[in-house]
XYZ file of N, CA and C in Angstrom:
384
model
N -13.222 4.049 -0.424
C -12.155 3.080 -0.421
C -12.578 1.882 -1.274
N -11.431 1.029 -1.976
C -11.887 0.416 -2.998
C -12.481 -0.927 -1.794
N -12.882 -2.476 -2.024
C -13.251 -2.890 -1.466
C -12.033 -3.650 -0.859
N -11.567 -4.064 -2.355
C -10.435 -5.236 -1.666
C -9.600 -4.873 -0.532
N -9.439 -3.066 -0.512
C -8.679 -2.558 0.599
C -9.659 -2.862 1.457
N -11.132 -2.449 2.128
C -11.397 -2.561 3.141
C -11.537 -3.790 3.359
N -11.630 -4.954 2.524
C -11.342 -6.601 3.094
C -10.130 -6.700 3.816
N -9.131 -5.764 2.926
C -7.327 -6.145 3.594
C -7.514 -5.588 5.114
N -8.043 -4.774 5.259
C -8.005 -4.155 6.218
C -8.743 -5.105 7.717
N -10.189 -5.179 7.243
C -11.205 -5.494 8.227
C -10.608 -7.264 8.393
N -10.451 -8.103 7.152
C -10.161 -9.545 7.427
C -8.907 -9.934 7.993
N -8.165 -8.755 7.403
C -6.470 -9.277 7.535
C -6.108 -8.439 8.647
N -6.090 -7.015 9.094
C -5.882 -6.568 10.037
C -6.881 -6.623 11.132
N -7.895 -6.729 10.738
C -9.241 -7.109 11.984
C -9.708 -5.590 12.520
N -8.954 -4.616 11.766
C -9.293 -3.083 11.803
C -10.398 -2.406 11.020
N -11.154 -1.309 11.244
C -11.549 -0.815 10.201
C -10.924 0.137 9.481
N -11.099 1.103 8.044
C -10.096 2.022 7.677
C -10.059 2.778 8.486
N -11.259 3.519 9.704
C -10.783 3.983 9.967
C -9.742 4.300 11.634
N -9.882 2.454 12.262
C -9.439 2.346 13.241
C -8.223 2.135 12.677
N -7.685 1.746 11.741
C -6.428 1.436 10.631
C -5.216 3.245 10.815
N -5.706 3.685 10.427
C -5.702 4.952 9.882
C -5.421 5.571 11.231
N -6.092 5.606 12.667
C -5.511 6.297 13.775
C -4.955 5.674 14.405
N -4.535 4.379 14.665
C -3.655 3.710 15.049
C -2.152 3.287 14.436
N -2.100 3.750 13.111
C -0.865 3.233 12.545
C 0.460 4.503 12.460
N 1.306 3.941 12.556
C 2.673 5.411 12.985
C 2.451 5.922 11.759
N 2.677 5.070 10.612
C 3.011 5.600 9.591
C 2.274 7.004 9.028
N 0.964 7.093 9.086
C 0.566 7.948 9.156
C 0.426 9.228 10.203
N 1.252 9.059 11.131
C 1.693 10.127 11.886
C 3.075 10.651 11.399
N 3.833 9.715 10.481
C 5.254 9.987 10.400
C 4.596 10.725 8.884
N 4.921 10.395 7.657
C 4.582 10.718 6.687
C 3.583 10.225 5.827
N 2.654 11.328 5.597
C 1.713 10.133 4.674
C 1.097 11.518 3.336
N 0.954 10.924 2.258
C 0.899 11.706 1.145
C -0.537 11.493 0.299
N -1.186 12.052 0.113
C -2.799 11.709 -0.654
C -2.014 11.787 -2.146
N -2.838 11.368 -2.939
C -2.796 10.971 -4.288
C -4.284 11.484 -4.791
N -3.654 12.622 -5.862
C -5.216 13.400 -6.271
C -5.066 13.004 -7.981
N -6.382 12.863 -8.776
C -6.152 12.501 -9.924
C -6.519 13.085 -10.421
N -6.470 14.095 -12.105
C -6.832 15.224 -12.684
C -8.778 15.720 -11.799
N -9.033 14.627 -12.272
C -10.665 14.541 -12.019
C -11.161 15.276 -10.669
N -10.095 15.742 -10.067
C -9.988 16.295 -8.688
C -10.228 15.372 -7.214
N -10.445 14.464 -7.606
C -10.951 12.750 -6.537
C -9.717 12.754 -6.239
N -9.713 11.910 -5.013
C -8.253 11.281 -3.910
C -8.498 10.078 -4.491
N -7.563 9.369 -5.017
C -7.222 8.423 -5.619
C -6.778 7.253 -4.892
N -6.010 7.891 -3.791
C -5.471 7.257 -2.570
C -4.519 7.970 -1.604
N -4.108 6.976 -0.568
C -3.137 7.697 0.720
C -2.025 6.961 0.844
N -0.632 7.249 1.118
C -0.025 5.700 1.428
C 1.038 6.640 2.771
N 1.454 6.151 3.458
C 2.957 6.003 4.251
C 3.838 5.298 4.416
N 4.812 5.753 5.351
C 5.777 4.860 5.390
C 6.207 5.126 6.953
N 6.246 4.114 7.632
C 6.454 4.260 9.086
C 8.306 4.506 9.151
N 8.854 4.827 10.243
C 10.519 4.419 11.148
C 10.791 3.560 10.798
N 10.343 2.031 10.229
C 10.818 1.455 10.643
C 10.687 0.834 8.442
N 10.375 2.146 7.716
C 10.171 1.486 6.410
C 9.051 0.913 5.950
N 7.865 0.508 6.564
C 6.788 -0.281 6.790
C 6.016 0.633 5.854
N 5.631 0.279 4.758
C 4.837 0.939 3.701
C 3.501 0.831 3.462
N 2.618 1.470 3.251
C 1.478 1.101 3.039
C 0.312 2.316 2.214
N -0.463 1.609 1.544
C -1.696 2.467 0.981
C -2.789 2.140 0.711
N -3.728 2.748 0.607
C -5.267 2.764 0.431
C -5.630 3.546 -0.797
N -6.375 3.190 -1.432
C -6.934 3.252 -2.586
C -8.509 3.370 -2.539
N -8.971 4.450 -3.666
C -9.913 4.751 -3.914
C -9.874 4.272 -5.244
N -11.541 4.328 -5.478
C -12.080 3.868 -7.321
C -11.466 4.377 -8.295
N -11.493 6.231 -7.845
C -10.880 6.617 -8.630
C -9.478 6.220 -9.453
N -8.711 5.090 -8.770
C -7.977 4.831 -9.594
C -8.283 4.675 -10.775
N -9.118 3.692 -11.153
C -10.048 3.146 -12.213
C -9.762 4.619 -13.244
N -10.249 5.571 -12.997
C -10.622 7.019 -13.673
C -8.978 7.204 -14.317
N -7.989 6.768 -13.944
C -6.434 7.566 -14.290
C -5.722 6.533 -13.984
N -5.798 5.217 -14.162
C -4.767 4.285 -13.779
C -3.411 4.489 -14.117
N -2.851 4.598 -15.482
C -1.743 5.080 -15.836
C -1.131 6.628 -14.766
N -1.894 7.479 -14.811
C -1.307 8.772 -14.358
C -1.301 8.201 -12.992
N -2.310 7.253 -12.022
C -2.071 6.899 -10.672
C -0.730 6.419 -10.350
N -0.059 4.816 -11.617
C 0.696 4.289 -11.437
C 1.783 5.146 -10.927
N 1.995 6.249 -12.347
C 3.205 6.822 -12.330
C 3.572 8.000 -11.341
N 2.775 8.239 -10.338
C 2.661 9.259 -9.386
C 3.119 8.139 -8.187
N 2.551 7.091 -8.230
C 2.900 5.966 -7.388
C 4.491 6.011 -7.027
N 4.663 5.270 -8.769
C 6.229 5.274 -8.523
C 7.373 6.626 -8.150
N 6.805 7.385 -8.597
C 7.513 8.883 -8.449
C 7.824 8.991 -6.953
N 6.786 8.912 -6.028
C 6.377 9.093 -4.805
C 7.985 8.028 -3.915
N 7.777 6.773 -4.808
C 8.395 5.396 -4.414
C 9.216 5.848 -4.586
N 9.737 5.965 -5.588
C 11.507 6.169 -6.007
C 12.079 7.622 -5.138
N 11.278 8.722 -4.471
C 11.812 9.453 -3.807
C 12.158 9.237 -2.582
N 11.358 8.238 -1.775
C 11.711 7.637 -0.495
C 13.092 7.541 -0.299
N 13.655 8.277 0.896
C 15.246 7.708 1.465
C 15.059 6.336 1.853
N 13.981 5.627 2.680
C 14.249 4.221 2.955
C 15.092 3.375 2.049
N 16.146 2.289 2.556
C 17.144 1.709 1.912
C 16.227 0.617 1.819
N 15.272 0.472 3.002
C 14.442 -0.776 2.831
C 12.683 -0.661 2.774
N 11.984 -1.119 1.908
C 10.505 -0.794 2.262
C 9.855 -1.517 2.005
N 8.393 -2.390 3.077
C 8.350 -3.930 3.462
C 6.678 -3.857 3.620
N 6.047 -4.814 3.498
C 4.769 -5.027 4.362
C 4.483 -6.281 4.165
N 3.044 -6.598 3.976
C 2.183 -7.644 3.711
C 1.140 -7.626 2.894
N 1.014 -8.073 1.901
C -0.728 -7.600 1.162
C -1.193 -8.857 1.050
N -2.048 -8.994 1.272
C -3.389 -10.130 0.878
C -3.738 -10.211 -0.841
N -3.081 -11.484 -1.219
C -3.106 -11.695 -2.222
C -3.877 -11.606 -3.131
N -5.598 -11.278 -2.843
C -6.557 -11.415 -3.249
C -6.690 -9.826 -3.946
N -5.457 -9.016 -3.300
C -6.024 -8.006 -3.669
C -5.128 -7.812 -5.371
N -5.959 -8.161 -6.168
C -5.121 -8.317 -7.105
C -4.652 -6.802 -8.196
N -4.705 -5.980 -8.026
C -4.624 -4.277 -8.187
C -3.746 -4.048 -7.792
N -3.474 -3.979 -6.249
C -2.239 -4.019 -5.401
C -1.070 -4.698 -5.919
N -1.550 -6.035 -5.880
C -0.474 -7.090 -6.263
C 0.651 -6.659 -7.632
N -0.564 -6.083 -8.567
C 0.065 -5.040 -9.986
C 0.907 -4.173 -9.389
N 0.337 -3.289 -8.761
C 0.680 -2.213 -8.768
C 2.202 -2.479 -7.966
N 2.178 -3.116 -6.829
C 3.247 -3.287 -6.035
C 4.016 -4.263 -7.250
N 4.146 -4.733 -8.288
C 5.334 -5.461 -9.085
C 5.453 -4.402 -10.229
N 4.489 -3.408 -10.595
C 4.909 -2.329 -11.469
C 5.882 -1.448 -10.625
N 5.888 -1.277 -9.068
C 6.617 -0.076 -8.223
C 8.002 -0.621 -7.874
N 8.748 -1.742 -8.239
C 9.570 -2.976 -8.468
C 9.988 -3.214 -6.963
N 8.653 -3.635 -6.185
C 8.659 -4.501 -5.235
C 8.530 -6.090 -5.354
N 9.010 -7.269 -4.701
C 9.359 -8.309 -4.306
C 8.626 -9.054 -3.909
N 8.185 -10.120 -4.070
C 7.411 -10.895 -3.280
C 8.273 -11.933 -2.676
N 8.202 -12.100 -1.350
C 9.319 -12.794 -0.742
C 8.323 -14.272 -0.337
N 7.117 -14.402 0.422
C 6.889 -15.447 0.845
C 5.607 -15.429 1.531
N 4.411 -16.445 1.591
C 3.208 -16.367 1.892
C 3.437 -16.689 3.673
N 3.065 -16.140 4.360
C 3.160 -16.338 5.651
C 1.338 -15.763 6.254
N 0.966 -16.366 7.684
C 0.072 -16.873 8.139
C -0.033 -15.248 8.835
N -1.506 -14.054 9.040
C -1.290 -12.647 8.895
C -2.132 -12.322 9.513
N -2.283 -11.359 10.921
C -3.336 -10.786 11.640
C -4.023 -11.986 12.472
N -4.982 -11.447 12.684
C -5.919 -12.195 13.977
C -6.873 -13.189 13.178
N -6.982 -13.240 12.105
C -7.776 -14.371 11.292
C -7.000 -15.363 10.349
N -5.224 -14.924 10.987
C -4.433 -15.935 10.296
C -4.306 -16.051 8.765
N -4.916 -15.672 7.724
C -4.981 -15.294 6.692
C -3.400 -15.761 6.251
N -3.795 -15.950 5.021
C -2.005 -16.115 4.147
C -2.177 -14.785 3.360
N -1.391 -14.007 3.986
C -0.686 -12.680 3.202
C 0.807 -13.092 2.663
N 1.398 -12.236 1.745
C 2.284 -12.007 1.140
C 3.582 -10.790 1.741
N 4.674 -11.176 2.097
C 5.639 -10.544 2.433
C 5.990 -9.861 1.228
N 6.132 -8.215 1.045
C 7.138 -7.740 -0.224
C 7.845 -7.037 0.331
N 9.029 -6.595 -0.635
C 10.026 -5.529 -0.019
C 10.677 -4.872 -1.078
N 11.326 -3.787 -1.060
C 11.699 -2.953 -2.280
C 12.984 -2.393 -1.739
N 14.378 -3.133 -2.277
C 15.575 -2.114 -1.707
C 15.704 -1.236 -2.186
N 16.207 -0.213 -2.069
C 16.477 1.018 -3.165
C 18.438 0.699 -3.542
N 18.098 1.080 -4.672
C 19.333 0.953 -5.245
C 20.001 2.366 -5.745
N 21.336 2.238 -5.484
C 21.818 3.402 -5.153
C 23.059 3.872 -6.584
């Protein structure tokens, strides 16, 4: 896992990946790995009931960034959700790309998890 994810994770959720990972719906509801030619998991993401989006990232991005992006968005743009929302920690600045290349929103810095942290609200309507 890249780092900035396990900071998002351990500072901002107060979880580890992998207390993250068995506690969250989303990954009981749907969740999809991301493999990159190189044969490496690149990353994981879901999307909970309630739209609540999320992913984890490996180095391997680094190895296929372009082919990651566009598997990203592919993935994105197939979602039925009308609405799809979270929080990222601004620091993670990869994410931050990647979530304004996937034409998600940044709505507003609000106070996040058990260490209070200023995360970032985004959201992505789908347009029909």
């Amino acid at each position: 896992m890249r780092d900035d994810d396990r900071r998002e994770l351990e500072e901002g959720h107060g979880l580890t990946a992998y207390e993250y990972l068995v506690n969250i719906e989303a990954v009981r509801g749907s969740c999809i790995y991301f493999q990159v030619p190189n044969g490496r998991i690149a990353g994981m993401a879901g999307v909970d009931d309630e739209g609540l989006v999320w992913m984890l990232c490996t180095n391997a991005i680094d190895d296929y960034p372009v082919t990651f992006a566009r598997e990203s968005k592919r993935w994105i743009e197939s979602r039925p959700e009308k609405l799809l929302w979270n929080y990222m920690d601004p620091r993670n600045k990869v994410h931050k790309k990647l979530l304004k290349f996937l034409g998600f929103k940044f709505l507003r810095e609000v106070p996040f998890g058990p260490n209070n942290l200023s995360f970032i609200e985004f959201c992505r309507v789908r347009k029909y």
